[in-house]
PDB file of C-alpha atoms in Angstrom:
ATOM      1  CA  MET A   1      19.505  -7.140 -13.600  1.00 53.00           C
ATOM      2  CA  SER A   2      16.943  -6.261 -16.258  1.00 65.00           C
ATOM      3  CA  ASP A   3      16.403  -8.162 -19.471  1.00 72.00           C
ATOM      4  CA  PRO A   4      18.372  -6.824 -22.434  1.00 79.00           C
ATOM      5  CA  GLU A   5      16.375  -5.021 -25.081  1.00 84.00           C
ATOM      6  CA  PRO A   6      15.518  -7.326 -27.999  1.00 83.00           C
ATOM      7  CA  LYS A   7      17.211  -6.734 -31.330  1.00 83.00           C
ATOM      8  CA  PRO A   8      14.998  -5.154 -33.998  1.00 84.00           C
ATOM      9  CA  LEU A   9      13.308  -7.541 -36.403  1.00 83.00           C
ATOM     10  CA  ILE A  10      13.542  -4.893 -39.129  1.00 86.00           C
ATOM     11  CA  GLN A  11      14.624  -1.242 -39.218  1.00 91.00           C
ATOM     12  CA  ARG A  12      13.094   1.057 -41.828  1.00 94.00           C
ATOM     13  CA  ASN A  13      13.146   4.834 -41.523  1.00 94.00           C
ATOM     14  CA  PHE A  14      11.118   6.239 -44.411  1.00 94.00           C
ATOM     15  CA  ALA A  15      10.541   9.545 -42.589  1.00 92.00           C
ATOM     16  CA  PRO A  16      14.048  10.688 -41.558  1.00 91.00           C
ATOM     17  CA  GLU A  17      12.806  14.170 -40.630  1.00 90.00           C
ATOM     18  CA  LEU A  18      10.867  12.682 -37.706  1.00 89.00           C
ATOM     19  CA  PRO A  19      13.259  12.768 -34.732  1.00 88.00           C
ATOM     20  CA  HIS A  20      12.372   9.707 -32.662  1.00 88.00           C
ATOM     21  CA  PHE A  21      13.494   6.752 -34.792  1.00 92.00           C
ATOM     22  CA  GLY A  22      15.116   4.167 -32.515  1.00 90.00           C
ATOM     23  CA  LYS A  23      13.643   5.776 -29.392  1.00 90.00           C
ATOM     24  CA  HIS A  24      11.024   4.365 -27.049  1.00 89.00           C
ATOM     25  CA  PHE A  25       7.409   5.279 -27.799  1.00 88.00           C
ATOM     26  CA  VAL A  26       4.587   5.038 -25.264  1.00 87.00           C
ATOM     27  CA  TYR A  27       1.316   4.189 -26.988  1.00 87.00           C
ATOM     28  CA  HIS A  28      -1.967   4.641 -25.115  1.00 85.00           C
ATOM     29  CA  GLY A  29      -4.404   2.342 -26.890  1.00 82.00           C
ATOM     30  CA  ARG A  30      -7.929   1.196 -26.118  1.00 79.00           C
ATOM     31  CA  SER A  31      -6.681  -2.065 -24.697  1.00 78.00           C
ATOM     32  CA  GLY A  32      -3.701  -0.847 -22.692  1.00 86.00           C
ATOM     33  CA  VAL A  33      -0.447   1.099 -22.619  1.00 89.00           C
ATOM     34  CA  LEU A  34       2.446  -0.332 -24.613  1.00 91.00           C
ATOM     35  CA  THR A  35       6.035   0.822 -24.814  1.00 91.00           C
ATOM     36  CA  PHE A  36       7.919  -0.094 -27.949  1.00 92.00           C
ATOM     37  CA  ARG A  37      11.073   1.013 -29.733  1.00 92.00           C
ATOM     38  CA  ILE A  38      10.398   2.738 -33.062  1.00 93.00           C
ATOM     39  CA  ASP A  39      12.037   0.438 -35.617  1.00 95.00           C
ATOM     40  CA  LEU A  40       9.733   1.450 -38.488  1.00 95.00           C
ATOM     41  CA  GLN A  41       8.307   4.840 -39.350  1.00 95.00           C
ATOM     42  CA  ASP A  42       6.749   6.317 -42.460  1.00 95.00           C
ATOM     43  CA  TYR A  43       4.191   8.900 -43.534  1.00 93.00           C
ATOM     44  CA  THR A  44       0.822   7.847 -44.916  1.00 90.00           C
ATOM     45  CA  HIS A  45      -0.973   9.585 -47.778  1.00 85.00           C
ATOM     46  CA  ASP A  46      -3.488  11.205 -45.422  1.00 88.00           C
ATOM     47  CA  GLY A  47      -1.001  12.972 -43.130  1.00 83.00           C
ATOM     48  CA  HIS A  48      -0.615  10.322 -40.458  1.00 93.00           C
ATOM     49  CA  VAL A  49       2.515   8.504 -39.338  1.00 93.00           C
ATOM     50  CA  ILE A  50       2.833   4.740 -39.128  1.00 95.00           C
ATOM     51  CA  VAL A  51       5.174   3.631 -36.377  1.00 94.00           C
ATOM     52  CA  GLY A  52       6.069   0.128 -35.339  1.00 94.00           C
ATOM     53  CA  GLY A  53       8.592  -1.998 -33.581  1.00 94.00           C
ATOM     54  CA  THR A  54       9.210  -4.521 -30.856  1.00 92.00           C
ATOM     55  CA  VAL A  55       7.109  -4.168 -27.696  1.00 93.00           C
ATOM     56  CA  LEU A  56       9.416  -3.664 -24.712  1.00 93.00           C
ATOM     57  CA  HIS A  57       6.655  -3.912 -22.103  1.00 92.00           C
ATOM     58  CA  GLY A  58       2.914  -3.799 -21.966  1.00 93.00           C
ATOM     59  CA  ILE A  59      -0.114  -5.947 -21.376  1.00 92.00           C
ATOM     60  CA  GLU A  60      -3.098  -5.939 -23.700  1.00 90.00           C
ATOM     61  CA  THR A  61      -6.481  -6.422 -22.040  1.00 90.00           C
ATOM     62  CA  TYR A  62      -9.292  -7.842 -24.162  1.00 88.00           C
ATOM     63  CA  PRO A  63     -12.990  -7.011 -23.637  1.00 87.00           C
ATOM     64  CA  THR A  64     -13.473 -10.513 -22.226  1.00 91.00           C
ATOM     65  CA  GLY A  65     -11.061  -9.676 -19.410  1.00 89.00           C
ATOM     66  CA  MET A  66      -8.268 -11.872 -20.768  1.00 93.00           C
ATOM     67  CA  GLU A  67      -4.796 -10.337 -20.632  1.00 94.00           C
ATOM     68  CA  LYS A  68      -1.812 -11.014 -22.859  1.00 93.00           C
ATOM     69  CA  ASP A  69       1.774  -9.941 -22.219  1.00 94.00           C
ATOM     70  CA  LEU A  70       2.984  -8.467 -25.515  1.00 92.00           C
ATOM     71  CA  ARG A  71       6.663  -8.182 -24.582  1.00 92.00           C
ATOM     72  CA  GLY A  72       8.788  -9.166 -27.588  1.00 91.00           C
ATOM     73  CA  GLU A  73       5.848  -9.020 -30.029  1.00 92.00           C
ATOM     74  CA  GLN A  74       5.773  -6.761 -33.079  1.00 92.00           C
ATOM     75  CA  PHE A  75       3.359  -3.829 -32.979  1.00 92.00           C
ATOM     76  CA  SER A  76       2.440  -1.056 -35.387  1.00 92.00           C
ATOM     77  CA  THR A  77      -0.105   1.735 -35.300  1.00 92.00           C
ATOM     78  CA  PHE A  78      -1.157   4.881 -37.127  1.00 92.00           C
ATOM     79  CA  VAL A  79      -0.880   8.172 -35.243  1.00 89.00           C
ATOM     80  CA  THR A  80      -1.031  11.834 -36.156  1.00 88.00           C
ATOM     81  CA  GLU A  81       2.260  13.678 -36.335  1.00 86.00           C
ATOM     82  CA  SER A  82       1.327  15.658 -33.203  1.00 84.00           C
ATOM     83  CA  GLU A  83       0.622  12.397 -31.323  1.00 83.00           C
ATOM     84  CA  TYR A  84       3.999  11.122 -32.478  1.00 85.00           C
ATOM     85  CA  MET A  85       5.727  14.213 -31.100  1.00 82.00           C
ATOM     86  CA  ARG A  86       3.700  14.232 -27.856  1.00 76.00           C
ATOM     87  CA  LEU A  87       3.757  10.523 -26.958  1.00 59.00           C
ATOM     88  CA  SER A  88       7.377   9.809 -27.737  1.00 53.00           C
ATOM     89  CA  ASN A  89       8.796  10.703 -24.371  1.00 53.00           C
ATOM     90  CA  ALA A  90      12.413   9.657 -24.859  1.00 47.00           C
ATOM     91  CA  PRO A  91      14.878  12.554 -24.704  1.00 49.00           C
ATOM     92  CA  LEU A  92      16.375  13.661 -27.988  1.00 44.00           C
ATOM     93  CA  ASP A  93      20.112  13.084 -28.362  1.00 43.00           C
TER      94      ASP A  93
END
């Protein structure tokens, strides 16, 4: 039996035209691959999208070689709208 998904800390959808709010988002960062549920999304003034939420699974690796399990932590990042559409791999309802 898998662990239940954590409840969102906060839910804010300031960009309702973006289709993946509440879906899982796979983020490929410099320090690892994280999967989180989009609980926050908004446009920035320079055409990017800020997305954030609770990390469902992923391990961050630091340059020193230390690793940290980020499950349950809050995470946010800035992405382009095309990255948002490409990296959010959850099926649309």
